[in-house]
Coordinates of C-alpha atoms in Angstrom, one line a residue:
X1 CA -2.1 -10.5 -18.4
X2 CA -5.5 -12.0 -17.7
X3 CA -8.1 -9.6 -16.3
X4 CA -8.5 -11.8 -13.1
X5 CA -4.8 -11.4 -12.3
X6 CA -5.0 -7.6 -12.4
X7 CA -6.8 -7.7 -9.1
X8 CA -4.4 -10.1 -7.3
X9 CA -0.8 -9.8 -6.2
X10 CA 1.9 -10.8 -8.6
X11 CA 1.8 -14.5 -9.3
X12 CA 4.8 -16.3 -7.6
X13 CA 6.4 -19.6 -8.4
X14 CA 8.5 -21.8 -6.1
X15 CA 11.8 -22.3 -8.0
X16 CA 15.1 -24.1 -7.6
X17 CA 18.4 -22.7 -8.9
X18 CA 20.5 -25.6 -10.1
X19 CA 24.1 -25.0 -11.2
X20 CA 27.5 -26.8 -11.3
X21 CA 29.3 -26.1 -8.1
X22 CA 32.2 -24.4 -10.0
X23 CA 29.7 -21.9 -11.5
X24 CA 27.8 -21.2 -8.2
X25 CA 29.3 -17.8 -7.7
X26 CA 28.7 -16.7 -11.2
X27 CA 25.1 -17.8 -11.0
X28 CA 24.6 -16.0 -7.7
X29 CA 26.1 -12.8 -9.2
X30 CA 23.6 -13.0 -12.0
X31 CA 20.7 -13.6 -9.7
X32 CA 21.7 -10.6 -7.5
X33 CA 22.1 -8.5 -10.6
X34 CA 18.5 -9.3 -11.8
X35 CA 17.0 -8.7 -8.3
X36 CA 14.0 -11.0 -9.1
X37 CA 14.5 -14.0 -6.9
X38 CA 14.1 -14.3 -3.1
X39 CA 16.4 -17.1 -2.0
X40 CA 15.9 -19.1 1.1
X41 CA 18.4 -18.1 3.8
X42 CA 20.6 -20.6 5.6
X43 CA 19.5 -21.3 9.1
X44 CA 22.1 -20.2 11.7
X45 CA 24.9 -20.0 9.2
X46 CA 28.3 -19.1 10.5
X47 CA 29.7 -15.8 9.3
X48 CA 31.8 -16.2 6.1
X49 CA 35.3 -14.9 5.5
X50 CA 34.0 -11.7 3.9
X51 CA 31.5 -11.1 6.8
X52 CA 34.4 -11.5 9.3
X53 CA 36.5 -9.0 7.4
X54 CA 33.6 -6.6 7.0
X55 CA 32.9 -6.6 10.8
X56 CA 36.6 -6.1 11.5
X57 CA 36.8 -3.2 9.0
X58 CA 33.7 -1.5 10.2
X59 CA 35.0 -1.7 13.7
X60 CA 38.0 0.4 12.6
X61 CA 36.1 3.1 10.8
X62 CA 34.0 5.9 12.3
X63 CA 30.3 5.3 12.3
X64 CA 29.9 8.8 10.7
X65 CA 32.0 7.9 7.8
X66 CA 30.6 7.0 4.3
X67 CA 31.8 3.5 4.7
X68 CA 29.3 2.7 7.4
X69 CA 26.3 3.4 5.2
X70 CA 27.8 2.3 1.9
X71 CA 25.7 0.1 -0.4
X72 CA 26.8 -3.4 -1.4
X73 CA 28.1 -4.3 -4.9
X74 CA 29.5 -7.5 -6.4
X75 CA 32.5 -8.1 -8.6
X76 CA 32.0 -10.5 -11.5
X77 CA 35.1 -12.5 -10.5
X78 CA 35.9 -13.5 -7.0
X79 CA 38.0 -10.8 -5.4
X80 CA 41.0 -11.0 -3.0
X81 CA 39.3 -10.5 0.3
X82 CA 42.5 -9.5 2.1
X83 CA 43.1 -6.8 -0.6
X84 CA 39.6 -5.5 -0.2
X85 CA 40.1 -5.2 3.6
X86 CA 43.4 -3.5 3.1
X87 CA 41.8 -1.0 0.7
X88 CA 38.8 -0.6 3.0
X89 CA 36.4 -1.4 0.2
X90 CA 33.3 -1.8 2.3
X91 CA 30.9 -2.0 -0.7
X92 CA 32.6 -5.1 -2.3
X93 CA 33.1 -6.7 1.1
X94 CA 29.4 -6.3 1.9
X95 CA 28.4 -7.8 -1.5
X96 CA 30.7 -10.7 -0.9
X97 CA 29.4 -11.3 2.6
X98 CA 25.8 -11.5 1.2
X99 CA 26.9 -13.8 -1.6
X100 CA 28.7 -16.1 0.8
X101 CA 25.7 -16.2 3.1
X102 CA 23.4 -17.3 0.1
X103 CA 26.0 -19.8 -1.1
X104 CA 26.1 -21.3 2.4
X105 CA 22.4 -22.2 2.0
X106 CA 23.0 -24.2 -1.2
X107 CA 22.4 -28.0 -1.2
X108 CA 25.4 -29.7 -2.7
X109 CA 25.4 -33.2 -4.3
X110 CA 28.4 -34.3 -6.3
X111 CA 29.3 -31.6 -8.7
X112 CA 25.9 -29.8 -8.5
X113 CA 24.6 -27.1 -6.2
X114 CA 21.0 -26.1 -5.7
X115 CA 19.1 -23.3 -4.0
X116 CA 15.4 -22.8 -3.5
X117 CA 13.4 -19.6 -3.5
X118 CA 10.5 -17.6 -5.0
X119 CA 10.4 -15.8 -8.3
X120 CA 7.6 -13.9 -10.1
X121 CA 6.2 -16.2 -12.7
X122 CA 6.5 -13.5 -15.4
X123 CA 10.2 -13.1 -14.7
X124 CA 11.2 -16.7 -14.8
X125 CA 12.1 -16.9 -18.6
X126 CA 14.4 -13.9 -18.2
X127 CA 16.1 -15.2 -15.1
X128 CA 16.4 -18.6 -16.6
X129 CA 18.1 -17.1 -19.6
X130 CA 20.7 -15.3 -17.4
X131 CA 21.4 -18.6 -15.5
X132 CA 21.7 -20.6 -18.7
X133 CA 24.7 -18.4 -19.7
X134 CA 26.4 -19.6 -16.5
X135 CA 25.5 -23.3 -17.1
X136 CA 22.6 -23.3 -14.7
X137 CA 18.9 -23.7 -14.8
X138 CA 15.8 -22.3 -13.1
X139 CA 13.4 -25.2 -12.3
X140 CA 9.8 -24.6 -11.2
X141 CA 8.8 -26.5 -8.0
X142 CA 5.4 -27.3 -6.4
X143 CA 4.6 -24.9 -3.5
X144 CA 5.2 -26.5 -0.1
X145 CA 2.1 -27.3 1.9
X146 CA 1.4 -24.9 4.7
X147 CA 3.6 -22.2 3.2
X148 CA 2.2 -19.1 1.7
X149 CA 4.2 -17.5 -1.1
X150 CA 5.5 -14.0 -0.4
X151 CA 3.3 -11.1 -1.6
X152 CA 4.3 -8.5 -4.2
X153 CA 1.6 -5.9 -5.1
X154 CA 1.6 -4.9 -8.8
X155 CA 3.9 -1.9 -9.4
X156 CA 1.3 -0.2 -11.6
X157 CA 3.9 1.6 -13.8
X158 CA 4.3 5.3 -13.2
X159 CA 1.1 5.6 -11.2
X160 CA 0.8 3.3 -8.2
X161 CA -1.2 3.4 -5.0
X162 CA 0.5 0.3 -3.5
X163 CA 2.3 2.4 -0.8
X164 CA -1.1 3.1 0.7
X165 CA -1.7 -0.6 1.2
X166 CA 1.8 -1.5 2.3
X167 CA 1.8 1.3 4.9
X168 CA -1.0 -0.6 6.6
X169 CA 0.5 -4.0 6.2
X170 CA 1.2 -6.8 3.7
X171 CA -1.9 -8.5 2.4
X172 CA -1.8 -12.3 2.3
X173 CA -0.8 -13.8 -1.0
X174 CA -4.3 -15.3 -1.5
X175 CA -6.1 -11.9 -1.0
X176 CA -7.1 -9.4 -3.6
X177 CA -4.8 -6.5 -4.4
X178 CA -6.8 -3.4 -3.2
X179 CA -4.2 -0.8 -4.3
X180 CA -6.2 0.9 -7.0
X181 CA -9.7 0.8 -5.3
X182 CA -8.1 2.0 -2.0
X183 CA -6.2 4.8 -3.8
X184 CA -9.4 6.0 -5.6
X185 CA -11.4 5.9 -2.3
X186 CA -8.6 7.9 -0.5
X187 CA -8.5 10.7 -3.1
X188 CA -12.3 10.8 -3.2
X189 CA -12.6 11.2 0.6
X190 CA -9.9 13.8 0.5
X191 CA -11.7 15.8 -2.2
X192 CA -15.0 15.8 -0.3
X193 CA -13.2 17.3 2.8
X194 CA -11.0 19.7 0.7
X195 CA -13.5 20.8 -2.0
X196 CA -12.1 23.9 -3.7
X197 CA -11.1 24.4 -7.3
X198 CA -8.3 26.8 -6.5
X199 CA -6.9 24.7 -3.6
X200 CA -7.1 21.6 -5.7
X201 CA -5.3 23.2 -8.6
X202 CA -2.4 24.1 -6.2
X203 CA -2.2 20.4 -5.2
X204 CA -2.1 19.4 -8.9
X205 CA 0.8 21.8 -9.4
X206 CA 2.5 20.4 -6.4
X207 CA 2.1 16.9 -7.8
X208 CA 3.6 18.0 -11.1
X209 CA 6.6 19.4 -9.3
X210 CA 7.1 16.2 -7.4
X211 CA 6.8 14.2 -10.6
X212 CA 9.6 16.4 -12.1
X213 CA 11.8 16.0 -9.0
X214 CA 11.4 19.6 -7.9
X215 CA 12.5 20.8 -5.5
X216 CA 15.4 18.3 -5.2
X217 CA 15.3 18.1 -1.4
X218 CA 11.8 16.5 -1.8
X219 CA 12.9 14.1 -4.5
X220 CA 12.6 11.2 -2.2
X221 CA 8.8 11.9 -1.9
X222 CA 8.4 11.6 -5.7
X223 CA 6.5 8.3 -5.4
X224 CA 3.7 10.2 -3.6
X225 CA 2.8 12.3 -6.6
X226 CA -0.1 10.1 -7.7
X227 CA -1.8 10.7 -4.3
X228 CA -1.2 14.5 -4.6
X229 CA -2.5 14.6 -8.1
X230 CA -5.5 12.5 -7.4
X231 CA -6.3 14.5 -4.3
X232 CA -6.0 17.7 -6.3
X233 CA -8.3 16.5 -9.1
X234 CA -10.9 15.2 -6.6
X235 CA -10.8 18.5 -4.7
X236 CA -11.3 20.4 -7.9
X237 CA -14.4 18.3 -8.8
X238 CA -15.8 18.7 -5.3
X239 CA -15.0 22.4 -5.4
X240 CA -16.9 22.7 -8.7
X241 CA -19.9 21.0 -7.1
X242 CA -19.7 23.4 -4.1
X243 CA -19.1 26.5 -6.2
X244 CA -15.8 27.2 -4.3
X245 CA -12.8 28.8 -5.9
X246 CA -10.4 30.0 -3.1
X247 CA -13.6 30.2 -1.1
X248 CA -17.1 31.5 -2.0
X249 CA -15.7 34.1 -4.3
X250 CA -18.7 34.0 -6.6
X251 CA -16.5 33.1 -9.6
X252 CA -18.1 29.7 -10.0
X253 CA -21.8 28.7 -9.8
X254 CA -22.9 26.1 -7.3
X255 CA -23.5 23.0 -9.3
X256 CA -24.8 20.8 -6.4
X257 CA -24.8 22.4 -3.0
X258 CA -23.0 25.0 -0.9
X259 CA -21.6 23.3 2.3
X260 CA -22.4 26.3 4.5
X261 CA -26.0 26.6 3.1
X262 CA -26.9 22.9 3.1
X263 CA -24.9 21.1 5.8
X264 CA -27.6 18.5 6.4
X265 CA -27.6 17.4 2.8
X266 CA -23.8 17.2 2.8
X267 CA -23.9 15.2 6.0
X268 CA -26.5 12.7 4.6
X269 CA -24.5 12.4 1.4
X270 CA -21.3 11.7 3.3
X271 CA -22.9 8.9 5.3
X272 CA -24.4 7.3 2.2
X273 CA -21.1 7.5 0.4
X274 CA -19.4 5.9 3.4
X275 CA -22.0 3.1 3.4
X276 CA -21.2 2.5 -0.2
X277 CA -17.5 2.2 0.5
X278 CA -18.2 -0.2 3.4
X279 CA -20.4 -2.3 1.2
X280 CA -17.6 -2.7 -1.3
X281 CA -15.1 -3.4 1.5
X282 CA -17.4 -6.1 2.9
X283 CA -17.7 -7.7 -0.6
X284 CA -13.9 -7.6 -1.1
X285 CA -13.5 -9.1 2.4
X286 CA -15.9 -11.9 1.5
X287 CA -13.9 -12.7 -1.6
X288 CA -10.7 -12.7 0.5
X289 CA -12.2 -15.1 3.1
X290 CA -13.2 -17.5 0.3
X291 CA -9.7 -17.3 -1.3
X292 CA -8.1 -17.8 2.1
X293 CA -10.1 -20.6 3.6
X294 CA -12.9 -21.7 1.2
X295 CA -16.6 -21.2 1.5
X296 CA -16.8 -23.0 4.8
X297 CA -14.8 -20.3 6.5
X298 CA -16.2 -17.4 4.5
X299 CA -19.8 -18.2 5.1
X300 CA -19.7 -17.6 8.9
X301 CA -17.1 -14.8 9.1
X302 CA -18.0 -11.4 10.3
X303 CA -15.7 -10.0 7.5
X304 CA -17.0 -12.6 5.1
X305 CA -20.3 -13.6 3.5
X306 CA -22.2 -13.4 6.7
X307 CA -21.0 -9.9 7.5
X308 CA -21.8 -8.8 4.0
X309 CA -25.4 -10.2 4.3
X310 CA -25.8 -8.4 7.6
X311 CA -24.6 -5.1 6.3
X312 CA -26.6 -5.3 3.0
X313 CA -29.7 -6.2 5.0
X314 CA -29.2 -3.4 7.5
X315 CA -28.7 -0.9 4.7
X316 CA -31.8 -2.1 2.9
X317 CA -33.9 -2.0 6.0
X318 CA -32.8 1.6 6.8
X319 CA -33.4 2.7 3.2
X320 CA -36.9 1.1 3.3
X321 CA -37.8 2.9 6.5
X322 CA -36.5 6.3 5.2
X323 CA -38.3 5.9 1.9
X324 CA -41.5 4.5 3.4
X325 CA -41.1 1.1 1.6
X326 CA -42.3 -1.5 4.1
X327 CA -41.5 -4.4 1.8
X328 CA -37.9 -3.3 1.4
X329 CA -37.6 -2.7 5.1
X330 CA -38.9 -6.2 6.0
X331 CA -36.7 -7.9 3.4
X332 CA -33.7 -6.0 4.6
X333 CA -34.4 -6.9 8.2
X334 CA -34.8 -10.5 7.4
X335 CA -31.5 -10.6 5.5
X336 CA -29.7 -8.8 8.3
X337 CA -31.1 -11.3 10.9
X338 CA -29.9 -14.2 8.8
X339 CA -26.5 -12.7 8.3
X340 CA -26.2 -11.9 12.1
X341 CA -27.2 -15.5 12.9
X342 CA -24.5 -16.9 10.7
X343 CA -21.9 -14.6 12.3
X344 CA -23.1 -15.8 15.7
X345 CA -22.8 -19.4 14.7
X346 CA -19.3 -18.9 13.3
X347 CA -18.2 -17.2 16.6
X348 CA -19.8 -19.9 18.8
X349 CA -18.0 -22.6 16.8
X350 CA -14.7 -20.9 17.6
X351 CA -15.3 -21.1 21.4
X352 CA -15.1 -24.0 23.8
X353 CA -18.9 -24.2 23.9
X354 CA -21.2 -24.2 26.8
X355 CA -22.3 -21.2 28.8
X356 CA -18.9 -19.5 28.6
X357 CA -19.0 -19.9 24.8
X358 CA -22.5 -18.4 24.6
X359 CA -21.4 -15.4 26.8
X360 CA -18.3 -14.9 24.6
X361 CA -20.4 -15.0 21.5
X362 CA -22.9 -12.5 22.8
X363 CA -20.2 -10.0 23.7
X364 CA -18.5 -10.4 20.3
X365 CA -21.9 -10.1 18.5
X366 CA -22.7 -6.9 20.4
X367 CA -19.3 -5.6 19.3
X368 CA -20.0 -6.4 15.6
X369 CA -23.4 -4.6 15.7
X370 CA -22.0 -1.5 17.5
X371 CA -19.0 -1.3 15.2
X372 CA -21.2 -1.6 12.1
X373 CA -23.2 1.5 13.2
X374 CA -20.2 3.5 14.4
X375 CA -18.1 2.7 11.3
X376 CA -20.9 4.0 9.1
X377 CA -21.5 7.1 11.1
X378 CA -17.7 7.7 11.2
X379 CA -18.0 8.9 7.5
X380 CA -19.9 11.9 8.8
X381 CA -16.5 13.4 9.3
X382 CA -16.2 13.9 5.6
X383 CA -19.0 16.4 5.8
X384 CA -17.8 17.9 9.1
X385 CA -14.3 18.7 7.7
X386 CA -15.8 19.8 4.4
X387 CA -17.8 22.3 6.4
X388 CA -14.7 23.4 8.3
X389 CA -12.8 23.9 5.1
X390 CA -15.6 26.0 3.6
X391 CA -16.0 28.0 6.8
X392 CA -12.3 28.9 6.9
X393 CA -12.3 29.9 3.3
X394 CA -15.4 32.0 3.8
X395 CA -13.8 33.7 6.8
X396 CA -10.7 34.6 4.7
X397 CA -12.9 35.9 1.8
X398 CA -15.1 38.0 4.0
X399 CA -12.1 39.6 5.7
X400 CA -10.5 40.2 2.3
X401 CA -13.6 41.9 0.8
X402 CA -14.1 43.9 4.0
X403 CA -10.6 45.4 3.9
X404 CA -10.7 46.0 0.1
X405 CA -13.2 48.8 0.5
X406 CA -11.0 51.1 2.6
X407 CA -8.7 52.7 0.0
X408 CA -5.2 51.8 -1.1
X409 CA -4.0 50.7 2.3
X410 CA -7.1 48.5 2.6
X411 CA -6.4 46.9 -0.7
X412 CA -2.8 46.1 0.3
X413 CA -4.1 44.7 3.6
X414 CA -6.7 42.7 1.7
X415 CA -4.0 41.1 -0.5
X416 CA -1.9 40.2 2.5
X417 CA -4.8 38.8 4.4
X418 CA -6.0 36.8 1.4
X419 CA -2.5 35.4 0.8
X420 CA -1.7 34.6 4.5
X421 CA -5.2 33.3 5.2
X422 CA -5.3 31.1 2.1
X423 CA -1.8 29.7 2.9
X424 CA -2.9 29.0 6.5
X425 CA -6.2 27.3 5.7
X426 CA -4.7 25.4 2.7
X427 CA -1.9 23.9 4.9
X428 CA -4.1 23.2 7.9
X429 CA -7.0 21.7 6.0
X430 CA -4.8 19.7 3.6
X431 CA -3.1 18.1 6.6
X432 CA -6.4 17.4 8.4
X433 CA -8.1 16.0 5.3
X434 CA -5.1 13.8 4.5
X435 CA -5.0 12.3 8.0
X436 CA -8.7 11.8 8.3
X437 CA -8.9 10.1 4.9
X438 CA -6.1 7.8 5.9
X439 CA -7.9 7.1 9.2
X440 CA -11.1 6.1 7.4
X441 CA -9.2 4.0 4.9
X442 CA -7.3 2.0 7.6
X443 CA -9.8 1.6 10.4
X444 CA -13.1 1.5 8.6
X445 CA -12.2 -0.2 5.2
X446 CA -9.0 -2.2 5.6
X447 CA -10.2 -3.8 8.8
X448 CA -12.8 -5.6 6.7
X449 CA -10.4 -6.5 4.0
X450 CA -7.6 -8.2 5.9
X451 CA -7.7 -10.7 8.8
X452 CA -4.2 -12.0 8.4
X453 CA -0.8 -10.6 7.6
X454 CA 1.2 -11.7 4.6
X455 CA 4.9 -11.8 4.0
X456 CA 6.4 -9.2 1.7
X457 CA 8.4 -10.4 -1.3
X458 CA 12.1 -9.5 -0.6
X459 CA 14.2 -10.3 -3.7
X460 CA 17.9 -10.4 -3.3
X461 CA 19.4 -7.5 -5.3
X462 CA 23.0 -6.4 -5.3
X463 CA 24.2 -4.5 -8.3
X464 CA 27.5 -5.6 -10.0
X465 CA 30.5 -3.4 -10.0
X466 CA 30.8 -4.5 -13.6
X467 CA 28.4 -6.5 -15.7
X468 CA 28.7 -10.3 -15.2
X469 CA 28.2 -10.7 -19.0
X470 CA 29.3 -7.8 -21.2
X471 CA 27.0 -8.9 -24.0
X472 CA 23.9 -8.9 -21.8
X473 CA 22.1 -5.7 -20.9
X474 CA 20.6 -6.0 -17.4
X475 CA 17.0 -4.7 -17.2
X476 CA 15.6 -4.0 -13.8
X477 CA 13.1 -6.5 -12.5
X478 CA 9.6 -5.2 -13.2
X479 CA 7.1 -8.0 -12.4
X480 CA 3.4 -7.7 -13.0

């Protein structure tokens, strides 16, 4: 895979499935088995025979029964629908209803039937091979004008941060895939707020348990193990910098600073770190605006090149003032003014013009300036919650050491206090750090990356009750 494609969604191709009409069902079974093609749905298609029987059957069974939530499967050969209804085989009837709905959307001409849809480019040879066994073909088509392909973020193998992005929304197909940078930013922010080597090690152990499917009742959360593992490692690194191991126990030296002893330095570092993340988000947003609408759109967008110029100039001006570098401050102020002027021009062009347009532009421009400052200062919460975490751990440790010096009963009380206090501070601070990191990710960073909503890639996948081709091993679709 080319390096440039690693930072973009999975490349999609518009395709046509062309088969003899007599082999249409066989071809659809193979497509459903592969689960790699999103077929266009028929508009306002009447319910097929299988759908009518399925509705009738579901009306006779209780909603609490297993039939009501049964998954769909497909038979390799066309089944007897009346027999399926008699046997109350909801799974096969549901599969047949979906197949008939897709078949209804086929365009028929003579002895040939054709369906259109989308398929990941990397999966086309495999899907074409399966269709060829049914006498069909998968033909690439040009993308229709004014239609954006569906978006599929790269799975990333065993480790994927894509759920973080899809929870916020679906990026447009033209945009960059921010899964890995967003995931790394999330765990870094979590680690700053949850810096403790001991607490981080507990998170890593929890991630390992999730990866192994333990406990079984949490198996459905297994895909979150990369976030837990990354957060644990980041917390351990930050804890080593803070000298924290289940609090200020003195078992580790302070490699950088102690949050309780140097809160001002931690606060300044958090804001600088946030400014760096915002700069990267602005740069990625500028790339997205270019890919979406070209340089003409990106140059004047507040989340495009103009916004990037304004933020870089503002950061340079502030740095020049703090470091007593007048030339850097002047250069930064100039760049910020130019960027803000381009933003204002882009906003005015989007209005009806005149006095009302000027007023609207002024209000929007004021909002851009205010949000730039508040978004940057919002990262101060990294230091604030890092201080809170350190203070709670310090409180537990002070109570533990105070009780330990009062004989055997005191030692027993110290052990109980340490265990209960650690569990309470661990659970509370982990929840707070997770929520706050997510809030910064969504509201401060993603708001600069995305201006539009994409459409998720929804391939049609229905497993077969038995393989459509006994000589062919079906491999799950894994694009990217």
